[in-house]
C-alpha positions as a LaTeX table, in Angstrom:
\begin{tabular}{lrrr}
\hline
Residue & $x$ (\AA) & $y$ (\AA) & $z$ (\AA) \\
\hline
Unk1 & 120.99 & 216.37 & 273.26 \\
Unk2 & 119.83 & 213.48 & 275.73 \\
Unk3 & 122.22 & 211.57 & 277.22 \\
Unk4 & 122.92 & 207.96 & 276.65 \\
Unk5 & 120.83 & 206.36 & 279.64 \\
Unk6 & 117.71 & 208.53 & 278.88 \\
Unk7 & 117.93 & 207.13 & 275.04 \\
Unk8 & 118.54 & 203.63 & 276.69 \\
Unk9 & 114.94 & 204.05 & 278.45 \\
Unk10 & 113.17 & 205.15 & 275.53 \\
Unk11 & 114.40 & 201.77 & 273.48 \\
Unk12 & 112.07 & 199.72 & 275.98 \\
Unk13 & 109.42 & 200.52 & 274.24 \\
Unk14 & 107.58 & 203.41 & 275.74 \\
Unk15 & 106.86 & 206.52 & 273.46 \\
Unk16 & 109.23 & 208.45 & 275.04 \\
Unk17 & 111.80 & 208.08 & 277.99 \\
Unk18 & 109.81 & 210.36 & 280.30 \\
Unk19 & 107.13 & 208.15 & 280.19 \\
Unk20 & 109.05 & 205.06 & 280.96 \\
Unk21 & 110.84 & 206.54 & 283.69 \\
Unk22 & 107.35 & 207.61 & 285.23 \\
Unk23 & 106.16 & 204.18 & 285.03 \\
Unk24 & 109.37 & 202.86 & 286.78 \\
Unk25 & 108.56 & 205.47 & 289.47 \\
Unk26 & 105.28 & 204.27 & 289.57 \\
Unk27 & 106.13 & 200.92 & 290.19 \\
Unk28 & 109.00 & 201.14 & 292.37 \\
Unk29 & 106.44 & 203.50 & 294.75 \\
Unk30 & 104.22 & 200.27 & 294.65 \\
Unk31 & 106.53 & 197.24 & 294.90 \\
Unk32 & 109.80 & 198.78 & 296.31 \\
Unk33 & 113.47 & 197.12 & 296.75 \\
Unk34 & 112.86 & 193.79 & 298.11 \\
Unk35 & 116.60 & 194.16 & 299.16 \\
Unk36 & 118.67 & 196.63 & 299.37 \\
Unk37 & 119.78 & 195.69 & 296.05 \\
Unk38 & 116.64 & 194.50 & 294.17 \\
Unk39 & 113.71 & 195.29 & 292.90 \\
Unk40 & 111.09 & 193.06 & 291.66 \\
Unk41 & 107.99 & 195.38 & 290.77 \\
Unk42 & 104.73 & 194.91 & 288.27 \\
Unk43 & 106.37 & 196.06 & 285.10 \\
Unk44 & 110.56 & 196.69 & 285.92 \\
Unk45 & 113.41 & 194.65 & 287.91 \\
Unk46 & 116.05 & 196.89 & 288.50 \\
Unk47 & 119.73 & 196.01 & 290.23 \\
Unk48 & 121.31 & 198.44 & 292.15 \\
Unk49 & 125.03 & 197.70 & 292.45 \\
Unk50 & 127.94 & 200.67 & 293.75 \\
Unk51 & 128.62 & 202.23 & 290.93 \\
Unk52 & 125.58 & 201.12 & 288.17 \\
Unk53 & 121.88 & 200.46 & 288.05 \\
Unk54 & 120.80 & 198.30 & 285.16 \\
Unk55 & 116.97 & 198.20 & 284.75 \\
Unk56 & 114.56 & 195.44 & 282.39 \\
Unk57 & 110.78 & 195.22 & 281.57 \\
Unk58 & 109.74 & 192.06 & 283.80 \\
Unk59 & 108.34 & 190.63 & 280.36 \\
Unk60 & 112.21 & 190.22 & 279.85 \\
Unk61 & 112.79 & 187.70 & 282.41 \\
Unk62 & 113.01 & 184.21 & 281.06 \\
Unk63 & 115.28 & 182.25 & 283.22 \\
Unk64 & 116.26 & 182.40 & 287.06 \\
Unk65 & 118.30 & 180.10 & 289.46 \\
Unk66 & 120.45 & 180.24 & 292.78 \\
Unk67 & 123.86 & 180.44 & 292.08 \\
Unk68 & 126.30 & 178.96 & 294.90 \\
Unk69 & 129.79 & 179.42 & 295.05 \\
Unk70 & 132.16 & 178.36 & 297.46 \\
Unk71 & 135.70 & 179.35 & 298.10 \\
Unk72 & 138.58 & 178.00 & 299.82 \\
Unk73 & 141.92 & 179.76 & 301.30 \\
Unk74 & 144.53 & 179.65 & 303.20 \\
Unk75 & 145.55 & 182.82 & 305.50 \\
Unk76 & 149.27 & 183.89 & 305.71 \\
Unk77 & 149.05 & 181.61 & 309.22 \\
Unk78 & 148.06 & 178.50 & 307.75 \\
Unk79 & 144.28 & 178.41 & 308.26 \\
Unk80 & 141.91 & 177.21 & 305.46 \\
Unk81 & 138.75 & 178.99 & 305.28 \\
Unk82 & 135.61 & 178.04 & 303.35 \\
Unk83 & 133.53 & 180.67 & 302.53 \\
Unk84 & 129.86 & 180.32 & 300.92 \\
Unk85 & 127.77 & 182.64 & 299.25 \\
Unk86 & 124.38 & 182.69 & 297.18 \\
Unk87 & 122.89 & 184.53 & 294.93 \\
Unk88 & 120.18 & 184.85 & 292.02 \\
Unk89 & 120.94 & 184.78 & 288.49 \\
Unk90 & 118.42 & 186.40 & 286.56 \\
Unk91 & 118.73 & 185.95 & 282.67 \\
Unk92 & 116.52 & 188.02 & 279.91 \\
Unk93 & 115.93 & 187.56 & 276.44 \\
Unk94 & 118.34 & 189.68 & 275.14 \\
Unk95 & 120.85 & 187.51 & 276.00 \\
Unk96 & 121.78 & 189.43 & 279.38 \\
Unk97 & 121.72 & 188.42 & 282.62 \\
Unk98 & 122.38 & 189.82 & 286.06 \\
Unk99 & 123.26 & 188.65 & 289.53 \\
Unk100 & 121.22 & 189.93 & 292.18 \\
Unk101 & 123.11 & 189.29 & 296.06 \\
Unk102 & 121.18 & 187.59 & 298.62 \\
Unk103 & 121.52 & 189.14 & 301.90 \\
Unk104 & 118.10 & 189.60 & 303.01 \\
Unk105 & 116.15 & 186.66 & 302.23 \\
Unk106 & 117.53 & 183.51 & 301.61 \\
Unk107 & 117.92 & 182.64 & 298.05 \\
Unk108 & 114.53 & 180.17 & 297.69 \\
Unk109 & 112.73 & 182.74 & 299.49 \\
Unk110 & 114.11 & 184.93 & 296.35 \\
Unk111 & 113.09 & 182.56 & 293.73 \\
Unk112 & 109.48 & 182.05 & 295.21 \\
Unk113 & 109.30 & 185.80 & 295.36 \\
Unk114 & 110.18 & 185.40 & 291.67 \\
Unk115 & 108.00 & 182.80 & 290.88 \\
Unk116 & 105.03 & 184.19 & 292.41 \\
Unk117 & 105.26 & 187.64 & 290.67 \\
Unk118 & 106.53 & 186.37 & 286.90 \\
Unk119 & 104.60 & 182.68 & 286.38 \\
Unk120 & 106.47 & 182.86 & 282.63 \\
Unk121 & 110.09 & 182.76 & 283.98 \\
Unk122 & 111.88 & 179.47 & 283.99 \\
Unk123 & 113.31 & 178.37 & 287.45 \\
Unk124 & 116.08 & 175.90 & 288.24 \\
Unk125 & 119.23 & 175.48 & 286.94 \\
Unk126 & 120.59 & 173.53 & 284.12 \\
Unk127 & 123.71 & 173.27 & 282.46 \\
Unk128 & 121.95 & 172.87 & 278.91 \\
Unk129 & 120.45 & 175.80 & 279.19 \\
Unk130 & 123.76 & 177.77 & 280.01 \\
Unk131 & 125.35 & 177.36 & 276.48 \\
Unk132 & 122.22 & 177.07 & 274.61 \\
Unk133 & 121.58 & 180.66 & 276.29 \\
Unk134 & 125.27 & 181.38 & 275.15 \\
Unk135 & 125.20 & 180.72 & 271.16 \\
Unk136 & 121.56 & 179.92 & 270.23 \\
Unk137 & 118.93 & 182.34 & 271.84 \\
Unk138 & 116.23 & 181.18 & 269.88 \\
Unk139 & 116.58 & 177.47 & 270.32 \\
Unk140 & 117.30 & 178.78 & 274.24 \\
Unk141 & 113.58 & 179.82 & 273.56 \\
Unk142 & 111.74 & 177.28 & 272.67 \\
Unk143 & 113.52 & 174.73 & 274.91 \\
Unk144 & 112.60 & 177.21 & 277.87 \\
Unk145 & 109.04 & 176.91 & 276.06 \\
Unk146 & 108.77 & 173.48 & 275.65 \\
Unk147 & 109.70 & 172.56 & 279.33 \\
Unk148 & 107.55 & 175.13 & 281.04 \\
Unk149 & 104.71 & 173.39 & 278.82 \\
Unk150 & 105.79 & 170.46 & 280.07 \\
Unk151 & 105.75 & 171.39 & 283.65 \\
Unk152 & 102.15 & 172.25 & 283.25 \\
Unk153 & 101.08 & 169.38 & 282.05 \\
Unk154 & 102.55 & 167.31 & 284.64 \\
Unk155 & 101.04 & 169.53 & 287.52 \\
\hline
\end{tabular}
């Protein structure tokens, strides 16, 4: 019996999951973790987090943006704090997305990273998008269509 994660692999459309996981060797040999975290090769992106490691085809990718957050407190002595943190949001076509930490690079130098290796992804964020991406994947689709062919027209 295989277990579940070696099934998993052979769903991404490989003959079998020893050859997929060969290919993800290959490729993480060539491109590596671009952080400690991430991985941005030819054919895979893979997320390493503590206690998971969730791995898509880069034909997956549709949508990325910097996500900010900021968050204010108060200590037990009275002191607000503001605290800031980035990081990318990286959605596929399946509906799933993933957060991948900056710590390394700042988050445009991220998204150019992005940009440069997967011309097809969408980049920017846009509140549309988010529930279109929610309830209507396909119409998610061809609006992500119809403004990357509009960005090429216009540059």
């Amino acid at each position: 019996t295989k277990s579940k994660a070696y099934r998993k692999l052979g769903k991404l459309g490989a003959d079998t999951a020893h050859a997929v996981s060969g290919y993800f060797d290959q490729d993480a040999s060539v491109s590596g973790f671009v952080t400690k975290e991430l991985m941005l090769g030819q054919w895979w992106i893979c997320v390493r987090k503590t206690f998971s490691v969730r791995i898509y085809p880069s034909t997956w990718l549709i949508w990325a943006y910097t996500r900010n957050l900021t968050v204010n407190s108060t200590s037990l002595s009275g002191n607000k704090q503001t605290t800031q943190s980035s990081s990318i949001m990286l959605h596929f076509y399946d509906g799933k997305k993933i957060e991948a930490p900056e710590r390394q690079f700042t988050a445009n130098g991220l998204l150019d990273m992005i940009s440069q290796r997967y011309p097809h992804v969408l980049f920017g964020y846009r509140v549309d998008l988010i529930s279109l991406f929610k309830s209507d994947m396909r119409a998610f689709m061809q609006q992500v269509a119809y403004i990357k062919s509009t960005q090429q027209t216009t540059s």
